[in-house]
Amino acid sequence: MMPGHINFGLNDVDISTKLTKEISLKVPFVSSPMDTVTEHKMAITMALQGGIGIIHSNFTVEDQAEQVRKVKRYENGFITDPICLCPNSTVADVLKLKEEHGYSGIPITDTGKMGGKLMGLVSSRDITFITDTSVKIKEIMTPREKLSVAKKGIDLHDANEILKETKKGKLPVVNEKDELVSLIARTDLLKNNEFAQASKDPVTKQLLVGAAIGTRPEDRERAAALVEAGVDVIVVDSSQGDSVYQLDIVKHLKSSHPKLQVIAGNVVTPSQAIHLIQAGADGLRVGMGIGSICTTQEVCAVGRAQASAVYHVAKFARKYGVPILADGGIKSTGHITKALSLGASCVMMGSMLAGTDEAPGEYFYQDGVRLKRYRGMGSIEAMSKGSEKRYVWENNSAHSIKVAQGVSGAVQDKGTLLRYIPYLVQGVRHGMQDAGVKSLDETWDKLYNDKLRFEIRSPAAQKEGGVHGLHSYQKRLF
């Protein structure tokens, strides 16, 4: 990409974008729906950093819906489905919930469920010095009469003011019958201050989250469960998106859930894209056979170079106001910058994020290097867990033989997303500044008016554009 004139500072670069027709993001990063990349921890941290995570579908319907609920519960102003206990529950129950969910500020109701009469609240301070875990909560909880509460109908701003004034950790919200209707957490106020760019629903203040489904008939039930759990966007996950199976399910989703945003794909040509756009897709996923663990082009001889795919599909989809995600082949901030400059509204990343603390799985050491396992959803290992529906659309015995379109491997430790995403953001801003563009809208305006120029690099130019001529070196990202 050719450099441009710089007349603005780095902090003036705006990388906010559209994920779909209706969903905006402050950061154009999306974590891939892969079982070694995105579960609720990844999705939560991506949303806090201004991006979004797409929960993979190698779960049962109930488990995938619960993953979505965990994201929606994490930070959401009014927590409308808090976990409750009853007065006869024990300290052991509190400790178990703390281990499972990471918090111990639990409302106590007469029924032990949301909607019961508020009896009190138990927090970590109440159980710190309790050695007998069989002690009943009613003996140690803060009783109702000593609690600060808000009445149903209070707005989030006023509720937050009460929390600040009382300096309490939790604020229960009750109705006229003193029944618990929601809960507000002080920690959410702190998160709001720390993560000002977080991707949230403008009404509920819940973190945004997406989830993947396949194209088989049973995936309609999966989609309904995800919508009920509060999912914001569904990604129809298929290696080749231009099929009657995907067209049918996109039409079904848009008719059955009109407010739901749907990302369709994968596609690499405008002729594929038009069918999905006409079916009602709110966004398109672009890429076929170019991921680091993908062997589709080798096995099936079908696909396209990613830069060409992104440029041509983005230019075409732009006419219909449909954003695209560049999915696959992202190995560095330079690749992110090029994908965005070629017309992509967001980039979807797998291997870039698989080595982070928030990705599923445990670290292990090999030859002294700290690694995490990473596999393609087309690998035999992932297909045996359910992802074959991404590559095989019919459900019959003719497809009993699995043909792998991916591999399993490992990626190096990258630490926490809380440090890694800011590094990626800053790298993209540097690239856009060097190109002389202050925003993605300006980038695309210059691209389609022939003011943003690219040159093909020879192998020699590519070599001199990287580290060379050294006996040895150490590469640190940040």
Short mmCIF file of C-alpha atoms in Angstrom, two decimals:
data_model
loop_
_atom_site.label_atom_id
_atom_site.label_comp_id
_atom_site.label_asym_id
_atom_site.label_seq_id
_atom_site.Cartn_x
_atom_site.Cartn_y
_atom_site.Cartn_z
CA MET A 1 0.00 0.00 0.00
CA MET A 2 1.40 3.38 -0.99
CA PRO A 3 1.95 6.00 1.74
CA GLY A 4 -0.12 9.18 1.90
CA HIS A 5 0.22 12.67 3.37
CA ILE A 6 0.00 12.83 7.18
CA ASN A 7 -1.67 15.94 8.61
CA PHE A 8 -3.20 14.44 11.76
CA GLY A 9 -2.12 12.68 14.94
CA LEU A 10 -2.27 8.98 15.71
CA ASN A 11 -5.08 9.44 18.22
CA ASP A 12 -7.18 11.13 15.52
CA VAL A 13 -7.44 7.87 13.58
CA ASP A 14 -10.97 6.46 13.91
CA ILE A 15 -11.31 2.70 13.34
CA SER A 16 -14.98 2.39 14.33
CA THR A 17 -16.98 0.39 11.82
CA LYS A 18 -20.08 -1.64 11.01
CA LEU A 19 -20.29 -5.36 11.71
CA THR A 20 -23.70 -5.63 10.06
CA LYS A 21 -26.28 -3.19 8.74
CA GLU A 22 -27.44 -2.45 12.30
CA ILE A 23 -24.50 -3.29 14.60
CA SER A 24 -21.61 -0.87 15.03
CA LEU A 25 -18.27 -1.60 16.68
CA LYS A 26 -15.56 0.72 18.01
CA VAL A 27 -12.89 -1.82 16.99
CA PRO A 28 -13.11 -3.88 13.75
CA PHE A 29 -12.08 -7.19 15.33
CA VAL A 30 -14.19 -10.36 15.48
CA SER A 31 -13.10 -13.65 17.05
CA SER A 32 -13.79 -16.70 14.90
CA PRO A 33 -16.46 -19.30 15.84
CA MET A 34 -13.91 -22.08 16.37
CA ASP A 35 -13.83 -24.46 19.32
CA THR A 36 -10.23 -23.53 20.14
CA VAL A 37 -10.91 -19.79 19.88
CA THR A 38 -14.28 -18.48 21.06
CA GLU A 39 -16.25 -19.42 24.13
CA HIS A 40 -17.71 -17.01 26.68
CA LYS A 41 -14.39 -15.77 28.12
CA MET A 42 -13.12 -14.79 24.68
CA ALA A 43 -16.47 -13.22 23.73
CA ILE A 44 -16.61 -11.18 26.95
CA THR A 45 -13.10 -9.79 26.57
CA MET A 46 -13.53 -9.06 22.86
CA ALA A 47 -16.70 -7.08 23.61
CA LEU A 48 -15.04 -5.20 26.47
CA GLN A 49 -12.26 -4.18 24.08
CA GLY A 50 -14.71 -2.87 21.47
CA GLY A 51 -14.94 -5.92 19.19
CA ILE A 52 -17.19 -8.97 19.34
CA GLY A 53 -16.86 -12.72 19.76
CA ILE A 54 -18.83 -15.40 17.88
CA ILE A 55 -19.52 -18.48 20.05
CA HIS A 56 -18.76 -21.71 18.16
CA SER A 57 -21.44 -24.34 17.53
CA ASN A 58 -19.58 -27.47 18.68
CA PHE A 59 -21.82 -27.30 21.74
CA THR A 60 -25.20 -28.81 22.43
CA VAL A 61 -28.00 -26.30 21.85
CA GLU A 62 -28.41 -25.78 25.61
CA ASP A 63 -24.69 -25.31 26.25
CA GLN A 64 -24.26 -22.82 23.41
CA ALA A 65 -27.25 -20.82 24.65
CA GLU A 66 -25.76 -20.83 28.15
CA GLN A 67 -22.48 -19.48 26.72
CA VAL A 68 -24.45 -16.58 25.24
CA ARG A 69 -26.20 -16.00 28.57
CA LYS A 70 -22.86 -15.86 30.39
CA VAL A 71 -21.75 -13.04 28.12
CA LYS A 72 -25.03 -11.16 28.52
CA ARG A 73 -24.91 -11.53 32.33
CA TYR A 74 -21.30 -10.37 32.62
CA GLU A 75 -21.90 -6.65 32.40
CA ASN A 76 -25.32 -5.39 31.70
CA GLY A 77 -26.40 -2.55 33.93
CA PHE A 78 -29.51 -4.26 35.22
CA ILE A 79 -28.78 -7.97 35.74
CA THR A 80 -32.20 -9.41 35.00
CA ASP A 81 -31.45 -13.04 35.82
CA PRO A 82 -29.03 -13.07 38.78
CA ILE A 83 -28.21 -16.32 40.50
CA CYS A 84 -30.06 -16.47 43.83
CA LEU A 85 -30.00 -18.64 46.93
CA CYS A 86 -32.53 -19.20 49.72
CA PRO A 87 -32.01 -18.56 53.47
CA ASN A 88 -31.50 -22.28 54.15
CA SER A 89 -28.66 -22.55 51.64
CA THR A 90 -25.20 -22.95 53.16
CA VAL A 91 -21.81 -21.27 52.97
CA ALA A 92 -20.70 -24.25 50.88
CA ASP A 93 -23.31 -23.27 48.25
CA VAL A 94 -21.89 -19.75 48.13
CA LEU A 95 -18.34 -21.03 47.74
CA LYS A 96 -19.42 -23.35 44.95
CA LEU A 97 -21.09 -20.49 43.05
CA LYS A 98 -18.03 -18.31 43.57
CA GLU A 99 -15.82 -21.02 42.07
CA GLU A 100 -18.15 -21.56 39.10
CA HIS A 101 -19.02 -17.95 38.31
CA GLY A 102 -16.27 -15.85 39.86
CA TYR A 103 -18.39 -13.73 42.20
CA SER A 104 -20.05 -14.11 45.61
CA GLY A 105 -22.45 -11.15 45.92
CA ILE A 106 -25.63 -13.22 45.84
CA PRO A 107 -29.19 -12.05 46.58
CA ILE A 108 -31.19 -14.24 48.95
CA THR A 109 -34.90 -14.74 48.23
CA ASP A 110 -37.52 -16.84 49.98
CA THR A 111 -37.71 -19.19 46.99
CA GLY A 112 -34.02 -19.15 46.10
CA LYS A 113 -34.98 -17.89 42.65
CA MET A 114 -35.34 -14.65 40.77
CA GLY A 115 -38.77 -13.15 41.44
CA GLY A 116 -38.95 -14.35 45.05
CA LYS A 117 -39.31 -12.02 48.04
CA LEU A 118 -35.96 -10.41 48.90
CA MET A 119 -34.67 -11.68 52.27
CA GLY A 120 -31.10 -10.41 52.25
CA LEU A 121 -27.73 -10.45 50.48
CA VAL A 122 -24.57 -12.44 51.08
CA SER A 123 -21.13 -11.24 49.97
CA SER A 124 -17.52 -12.43 50.26
CA ARG A 125 -17.13 -10.32 53.42
CA ASP A 126 -19.87 -12.30 55.12
CA ILE A 127 -18.13 -15.64 54.56
CA THR A 128 -14.44 -14.69 54.82
CA PHE A 129 -13.92 -15.93 58.38
CA ILE A 130 -16.47 -18.75 58.36
CA THR A 131 -14.72 -22.11 58.77
CA ASP A 132 -17.84 -24.26 59.04
CA THR A 133 -19.24 -24.40 55.50
CA SER A 134 -22.46 -26.00 56.71
CA VAL A 135 -23.57 -22.73 58.35
CA LYS A 136 -26.92 -21.50 57.00
CA ILE A 137 -26.87 -18.30 54.98
CA LYS A 138 -29.69 -16.80 57.06
CA GLU A 139 -27.28 -16.69 60.02
CA ILE A 140 -24.60 -14.61 58.26
CA MET A 141 -26.33 -12.67 55.45
CA THR A 142 -27.04 -8.95 55.50
CA PRO A 143 -30.79 -8.89 56.21
CA ARG A 144 -33.34 -7.07 54.05
CA GLU A 145 -33.86 -4.22 56.52
CA LYS A 146 -30.17 -3.27 56.34
CA LEU A 147 -29.97 -3.32 52.54
CA SER A 148 -30.08 -0.34 50.21
CA VAL A 149 -32.58 -1.16 47.47
CA ALA A 150 -34.09 0.55 44.44
CA LYS A 151 -37.67 0.35 43.25
CA LYS A 152 -38.67 -1.13 39.91
CA GLY A 153 -38.75 1.55 37.21
CA ILE A 154 -35.59 3.35 38.30
CA ASP A 155 -33.28 4.23 35.43
CA LEU A 156 -29.68 3.06 35.27
CA HIS A 157 -28.22 6.51 35.97
CA ASP A 158 -30.18 6.98 39.21
CA ALA A 159 -29.45 3.42 40.28
CA ASN A 160 -25.75 4.01 39.74
CA GLU A 161 -25.93 7.19 41.84
CA ILE A 162 -27.39 5.18 44.73
CA LEU A 163 -24.53 2.71 44.47
CA LYS A 164 -21.99 5.53 44.55
CA GLU A 165 -23.62 7.18 47.58
CA THR A 166 -24.09 4.01 49.62
CA LYS A 167 -20.72 2.54 48.61
CA LYS A 168 -22.31 -0.90 48.44
CA GLY A 169 -21.25 -3.64 46.06
CA LYS A 170 -24.73 -4.66 44.92
CA LEU A 171 -28.04 -2.85 44.58
CA PRO A 172 -31.14 -5.08 44.46
CA VAL A 173 -34.13 -3.74 42.53
CA VAL A 174 -37.54 -4.77 43.90
CA ASN A 175 -41.20 -4.29 42.94
CA GLU A 176 -44.08 -3.11 45.15
CA LYS A 177 -44.31 -6.62 46.69
CA ASP A 178 -40.60 -6.49 47.64
CA GLU A 179 -39.88 -9.21 45.07
CA LEU A 180 -36.48 -9.17 43.40
CA VAL A 181 -36.72 -8.05 39.74
CA SER A 182 -33.07 -7.25 38.96
CA LEU A 183 -29.66 -6.48 40.42
CA ILE A 184 -27.00 -3.85 39.75
CA ALA A 185 -23.31 -4.49 40.52
CA ARG A 186 -20.77 -1.86 41.55
CA THR A 187 -18.12 -3.73 39.57
CA ASP A 188 -20.10 -2.91 36.42
CA LEU A 189 -19.59 0.79 37.11
CA LEU A 190 -15.85 0.22 37.31
CA LYS A 191 -15.91 -1.77 34.07
CA ASN A 192 -17.77 1.08 32.38
CA ASN A 193 -14.96 3.43 33.36
CA GLU A 194 -12.17 1.03 32.38
CA PHE A 195 -13.71 -0.16 29.11
CA ALA A 196 -15.22 2.97 27.60
CA GLN A 197 -15.18 1.43 24.11
CA ALA A 198 -17.03 -1.75 25.08
CA SER A 199 -19.50 -3.12 22.53
CA LYS A 200 -22.92 -2.87 24.20
CA ASP A 201 -26.58 -2.93 23.36
CA PRO A 202 -27.61 0.76 23.49
CA VAL A 203 -30.81 -0.08 25.40
CA THR A 204 -29.95 -2.88 27.85
CA LYS A 205 -26.23 -2.02 28.16
CA GLN A 206 -25.46 -5.72 27.80
CA LEU A 207 -22.29 -6.77 26.02
CA LEU A 208 -22.78 -7.72 22.39
CA VAL A 209 -22.23 -11.36 21.42
CA GLY A 210 -22.69 -13.50 18.34
CA ALA A 211 -23.09 -17.23 17.81
CA ALA A 212 -22.65 -19.63 14.91
CA ILE A 213 -25.14 -22.14 13.54
CA GLY A 214 -25.11 -24.55 10.60
CA THR A 215 -27.53 -24.93 7.70
CA ARG A 216 -29.29 -28.14 8.65
CA PRO A 217 -32.99 -28.18 9.62
CA GLU A 218 -32.21 -28.75 13.30
CA ASP A 219 -30.20 -25.52 13.34
CA ARG A 220 -33.48 -23.60 13.26
CA GLU A 221 -34.16 -24.82 16.79
CA ARG A 222 -30.61 -23.87 17.76
CA ALA A 223 -31.18 -20.35 16.39
CA ALA A 224 -34.43 -19.99 18.36
CA ALA A 225 -32.65 -20.98 21.59
CA LEU A 226 -29.84 -18.50 20.90
CA VAL A 227 -32.32 -15.69 20.24
CA GLU A 228 -34.08 -16.49 23.49
CA ALA A 229 -30.70 -16.35 25.27
CA GLY A 230 -30.18 -12.83 23.91
CA VAL A 231 -27.75 -13.30 21.02
CA ASP A 232 -27.23 -10.13 18.96
CA VAL A 233 -26.02 -11.63 15.69
CA ILE A 234 -26.00 -15.12 14.20
CA VAL A 235 -23.28 -16.26 11.82
CA VAL A 236 -24.39 -18.98 9.42
CA ASP A 237 -21.22 -21.03 9.42
CA SER A 238 -20.45 -22.78 6.14
CA SER A 239 -17.27 -23.20 4.12
CA GLN A 240 -19.21 -22.47 0.90
CA GLY A 241 -22.09 -20.10 1.53
CA ASP A 242 -23.76 -20.03 -1.88
CA SER A 243 -26.06 -23.02 -1.39
CA VAL A 244 -29.80 -23.59 -1.28
CA TYR A 245 -29.33 -24.82 2.28
CA GLN A 246 -27.90 -21.49 3.42
CA LEU A 247 -30.36 -19.42 1.42
CA ASP A 248 -33.23 -21.29 3.08
CA ILE A 249 -31.94 -20.77 6.60
CA VAL A 250 -31.12 -17.08 6.04
CA LYS A 251 -34.66 -16.50 4.78
CA HIS A 252 -36.03 -18.44 7.76
CA LEU A 253 -34.00 -16.41 10.26
CA LYS A 254 -35.04 -13.08 8.77
CA SER A 255 -38.73 -14.04 8.67
CA SER A 256 -38.89 -15.74 12.08
CA HIS A 257 -36.64 -13.24 13.92
CA PRO A 258 -36.97 -9.91 12.04
CA LYS A 259 -34.80 -7.96 14.51
CA LEU A 260 -31.97 -10.50 14.47
CA GLN A 261 -28.85 -9.60 12.51
CA VAL A 262 -27.58 -12.40 10.26
CA ILE A 263 -24.10 -12.77 8.77
CA ALA A 264 -23.96 -15.24 5.87
CA GLY A 265 -21.07 -16.88 4.05
CA ASN A 266 -18.44 -17.82 3.32
CA VAL A 267 -18.16 -16.31 -0.15
CA VAL A 268 -15.33 -15.08 -2.36
CA THR A 269 -17.12 -13.77 -5.48
CA PRO A 270 -19.87 -11.22 -6.16
CA SER A 271 -21.94 -13.92 -7.90
CA GLN A 272 -22.06 -15.82 -4.60
CA ALA A 273 -22.69 -12.67 -2.57
CA ILE A 274 -25.74 -11.50 -4.53
CA HIS A 275 -27.77 -14.60 -3.65
CA LEU A 276 -27.15 -14.14 0.08
CA ILE A 277 -27.83 -10.41 -0.08
CA GLN A 278 -31.12 -11.07 -1.84
CA ALA A 279 -31.99 -13.64 0.85
CA GLY A 280 -31.66 -10.90 3.46
CA ALA A 281 -28.11 -11.20 4.84
CA ASP A 282 -27.05 -8.23 7.01
CA GLY A 283 -23.37 -8.98 6.59
CA LEU A 284 -21.09 -11.29 4.60
CA ARG A 285 -18.13 -13.41 5.63
CA VAL A 286 -15.42 -13.52 2.96
CA GLY A 287 -12.70 -16.14 2.64
CA MET A 288 -12.30 -19.70 1.42
CA GLY A 289 -9.32 -21.95 1.99
CA ILE A 290 -6.88 -19.29 3.23
CA GLY A 291 -6.82 -19.81 7.01
CA SER A 292 -3.59 -21.00 8.59
CA ILE A 293 -5.19 -24.37 9.46
CA CYS A 294 -7.39 -24.66 6.35
CA THR A 295 -6.70 -27.09 3.50
CA THR A 296 -9.82 -26.48 1.38
CA GLN A 297 -7.89 -25.13 -1.61
CA GLU A 298 -5.52 -28.09 -1.48
CA VAL A 299 -8.20 -30.76 -0.95
CA CYS A 300 -11.03 -29.33 -3.04
CA ALA A 301 -9.17 -27.07 -5.48
CA VAL A 302 -11.76 -24.36 -4.82
CA GLY A 303 -11.23 -20.93 -3.26
CA ARG A 304 -9.64 -17.59 -4.02
CA ALA A 305 -6.72 -15.41 -3.00
CA GLN A 306 -7.98 -13.41 -0.02
CA ALA A 307 -7.01 -9.89 -1.14
CA SER A 308 -8.85 -10.37 -4.44
CA ALA A 309 -11.87 -11.89 -2.69
CA VAL A 310 -12.14 -9.07 -0.14
CA TYR A 311 -11.73 -6.31 -2.72
CA HIS A 312 -14.24 -7.60 -5.25
CA VAL A 313 -16.93 -8.75 -2.78
CA ALA A 314 -16.64 -5.58 -0.68
CA LYS A 315 -16.91 -3.36 -3.75
CA PHE A 316 -20.03 -5.23 -4.85
CA ALA A 317 -21.72 -5.51 -1.42
CA ARG A 318 -21.13 -1.81 -0.81
CA LYS A 319 -23.83 -1.03 -3.39
CA TYR A 320 -26.35 -2.77 -1.13
CA GLY A 321 -25.06 -1.36 2.17
CA VAL A 322 -23.89 -4.78 3.34
CA PRO A 323 -20.63 -4.84 5.38
CA ILE A 324 -18.17 -7.71 4.94
CA LEU A 325 -15.83 -9.56 7.29
CA ALA A 326 -12.43 -10.60 5.98
CA ASP A 327 -12.18 -14.12 7.43
CA GLY A 328 -8.86 -15.95 7.36
CA GLY A 329 -5.23 -15.36 6.52
CA ILE A 330 -4.68 -12.67 9.17
CA LYS A 331 -1.21 -13.07 10.64
CA SER A 332 -0.22 -9.53 11.63
CA THR A 333 -1.42 -5.96 12.07
CA GLY A 334 -0.23 -5.34 8.52
CA HIS A 335 -2.67 -7.95 7.22
CA ILE A 336 -5.49 -6.34 9.24
CA THR A 337 -4.67 -2.94 7.76
CA LYS A 338 -4.60 -4.32 4.22
CA ALA A 339 -7.90 -6.16 4.66
CA LEU A 340 -9.62 -3.02 5.94
CA SER A 341 -8.04 -0.91 3.20
CA LEU A 342 -9.34 -3.33 0.56
CA GLY A 343 -12.92 -2.75 1.70
CA ALA A 344 -13.50 -5.07 4.67
CA SER A 345 -15.50 -3.54 7.52
CA CYS A 346 -14.09 -6.02 10.07
CA VAL A 347 -11.54 -8.82 10.23
CA MET A 348 -12.31 -12.23 11.72
CA MET A 349 -9.35 -13.83 13.48
CA GLY A 350 -8.65 -17.38 14.61
CA SER A 351 -4.96 -18.19 14.96
CA MET A 352 -4.19 -14.60 15.97
CA LEU A 353 -6.32 -15.06 19.09
CA ALA A 354 -6.01 -18.80 19.79
CA GLY A 355 -2.84 -18.38 21.86
CA THR A 356 -4.33 -15.87 24.29
CA ASP A 357 -5.33 -16.53 27.90
CA GLU A 358 -9.01 -16.12 27.03
CA ALA A 359 -9.05 -18.86 24.37
CA PRO A 360 -10.34 -22.29 25.48
CA GLY A 361 -7.86 -24.95 26.48
CA GLU A 362 -4.75 -25.24 28.62
CA TYR A 363 -1.21 -24.14 27.88
CA PHE A 364 1.51 -26.75 27.43
CA TYR A 365 5.24 -26.64 26.77
CA GLN A 366 7.07 -28.04 23.78
CA ASP A 367 10.81 -27.51 23.35
CA GLY A 368 10.64 -24.82 26.02
CA VAL A 369 7.93 -22.83 24.21
CA ARG A 370 4.53 -22.16 25.84
CA LEU A 371 1.77 -23.19 23.44
CA LYS A 372 -1.98 -23.71 23.13
CA ARG A 373 -3.71 -26.17 20.84
CA TYR A 374 -5.41 -24.77 17.77
CA ARG A 375 -7.33 -26.69 15.13
CA GLY A 376 -9.36 -25.97 12.04
CA MET A 377 -13.08 -26.67 12.16
CA GLY A 378 -12.44 -28.83 9.08
CA SER A 379 -9.97 -31.03 10.92
CA ILE A 380 -11.03 -34.60 11.69
CA GLU A 381 -10.80 -33.84 15.43
CA ALA A 382 -13.19 -30.87 15.21
CA MET A 383 -15.53 -32.60 12.75
CA SER A 384 -15.92 -35.50 15.17
CA LYS A 385 -17.25 -32.97 17.71
CA GLY A 386 -19.94 -31.69 15.34
CA SER A 387 -18.39 -29.20 12.92
CA GLU A 388 -18.80 -31.50 9.90
CA LYS A 389 -22.09 -29.66 9.28
CA ARG A 390 -19.95 -26.72 8.16
CA TYR A 391 -18.70 -28.82 5.24
CA VAL A 392 -21.49 -31.37 4.71
CA TRP A 393 -25.00 -29.93 4.47
CA GLU A 394 -27.14 -33.02 3.99
CA ASN A 395 -27.74 -35.52 6.78
CA ASN A 396 -27.45 -38.98 5.17
CA SER A 397 -25.25 -42.06 5.01
CA ALA A 398 -23.61 -40.96 1.77
CA HIS A 399 -21.41 -38.69 3.88
CA SER A 400 -20.21 -41.27 6.38
CA ILE A 401 -16.66 -40.80 5.06
CA LYS A 402 -15.21 -37.55 6.41
CA VAL A 403 -12.83 -35.58 4.18
CA ALA A 404 -10.65 -33.29 6.28
CA GLN A 405 -10.40 -29.67 5.11
CA GLY A 406 -8.25 -28.54 8.01
CA VAL A 407 -5.44 -29.55 10.35
CA SER A 408 -4.70 -29.51 14.07
CA GLY A 409 -1.67 -27.79 15.51
CA ALA A 410 -0.50 -25.36 18.16
CA VAL A 411 0.10 -21.62 18.45
CA GLN A 412 2.45 -19.68 20.68
CA ASP A 413 1.31 -17.98 23.89
CA LYS A 414 0.26 -14.35 23.32
CA GLY A 415 -0.80 -13.46 26.87
CA THR A 416 -4.05 -11.74 27.70
CA LEU A 417 -6.32 -9.98 25.22
CA LEU A 418 -6.33 -7.00 27.57
CA ARG A 419 -2.80 -6.27 26.33
CA TYR A 420 -2.94 -7.89 22.90
CA ILE A 421 -5.99 -6.11 21.47
CA PRO A 422 -4.66 -2.60 22.32
CA TYR A 423 -1.44 -3.57 20.51
CA LEU A 424 -3.41 -4.63 17.43
CA VAL A 425 -5.49 -1.44 17.54
CA GLN A 426 -2.40 0.75 17.76
CA GLY A 427 -0.72 -1.14 14.91
CA VAL A 428 -3.73 -0.59 12.63
CA ARG A 429 -3.82 3.10 13.53
CA HIS A 430 -0.15 3.45 12.62
CA GLY A 431 -0.80 1.76 9.27
CA MET A 432 -3.74 4.02 8.46
CA GLN A 433 -1.80 7.10 9.51
CA ASP A 434 1.08 6.14 7.20
CA ALA A 435 -1.48 5.70 4.40
CA GLY A 436 -2.78 9.21 5.08
CA VAL A 437 -6.34 8.23 6.09
CA LYS A 438 -8.12 9.21 9.32
CA SER A 439 -11.03 6.77 9.23
CA LEU A 440 -12.26 3.66 7.49
CA ASP A 441 -14.89 5.69 5.62
CA GLU A 442 -12.14 7.94 4.25
CA THR A 443 -10.07 4.84 3.41
CA TRP A 444 -12.87 3.34 1.32
CA ASP A 445 -13.66 6.67 -0.32
CA LYS A 446 -10.06 6.95 -1.50
CA LEU A 447 -9.99 3.27 -2.48
CA TYR A 448 -12.99 3.53 -4.79
CA ASN A 449 -11.84 6.87 -6.21
CA ASP A 450 -8.39 5.52 -7.14
CA LYS A 451 -6.61 7.66 -4.55
CA LEU A 452 -5.51 4.76 -2.38
CA ARG A 453 -3.00 2.77 -4.37
CA PHE A 454 -1.51 -0.73 -4.06
CA GLU A 455 1.54 -2.21 -5.76
CA ILE A 456 2.37 -5.87 -6.32
CA ARG A 457 5.61 -6.83 -4.57
CA SER A 458 8.13 -9.17 -6.13
CA PRO A 459 9.60 -11.98 -4.01
CA ALA A 460 12.74 -9.86 -3.59
CA ALA A 461 10.66 -6.89 -2.41
CA GLN A 462 8.81 -9.09 0.04
CA LYS A 463 12.11 -10.34 1.44
CA GLU A 464 13.54 -6.87 1.93
CA GLY A 465 10.25 -5.75 3.49
CA GLY A 466 10.85 -8.09 6.43
CA VAL A 467 13.68 -8.65 8.85
CA HIS A 468 16.81 -9.66 6.94
CA GLY A 469 20.60 -9.54 6.98
CA LEU A 470 20.90 -10.45 10.68
CA HIS A 471 22.69 -13.40 12.23
CA SER A 472 19.97 -13.65 14.88
CA TYR A 473 17.26 -11.47 16.37
CA GLN A 474 14.47 -11.45 18.92
CA LYS A 475 10.99 -10.36 17.83
CA ARG A 476 8.77 -8.85 20.52
CA LEU A 477 5.27 -7.67 19.60
CA PHE A 478 4.80 -5.27 22.51
#
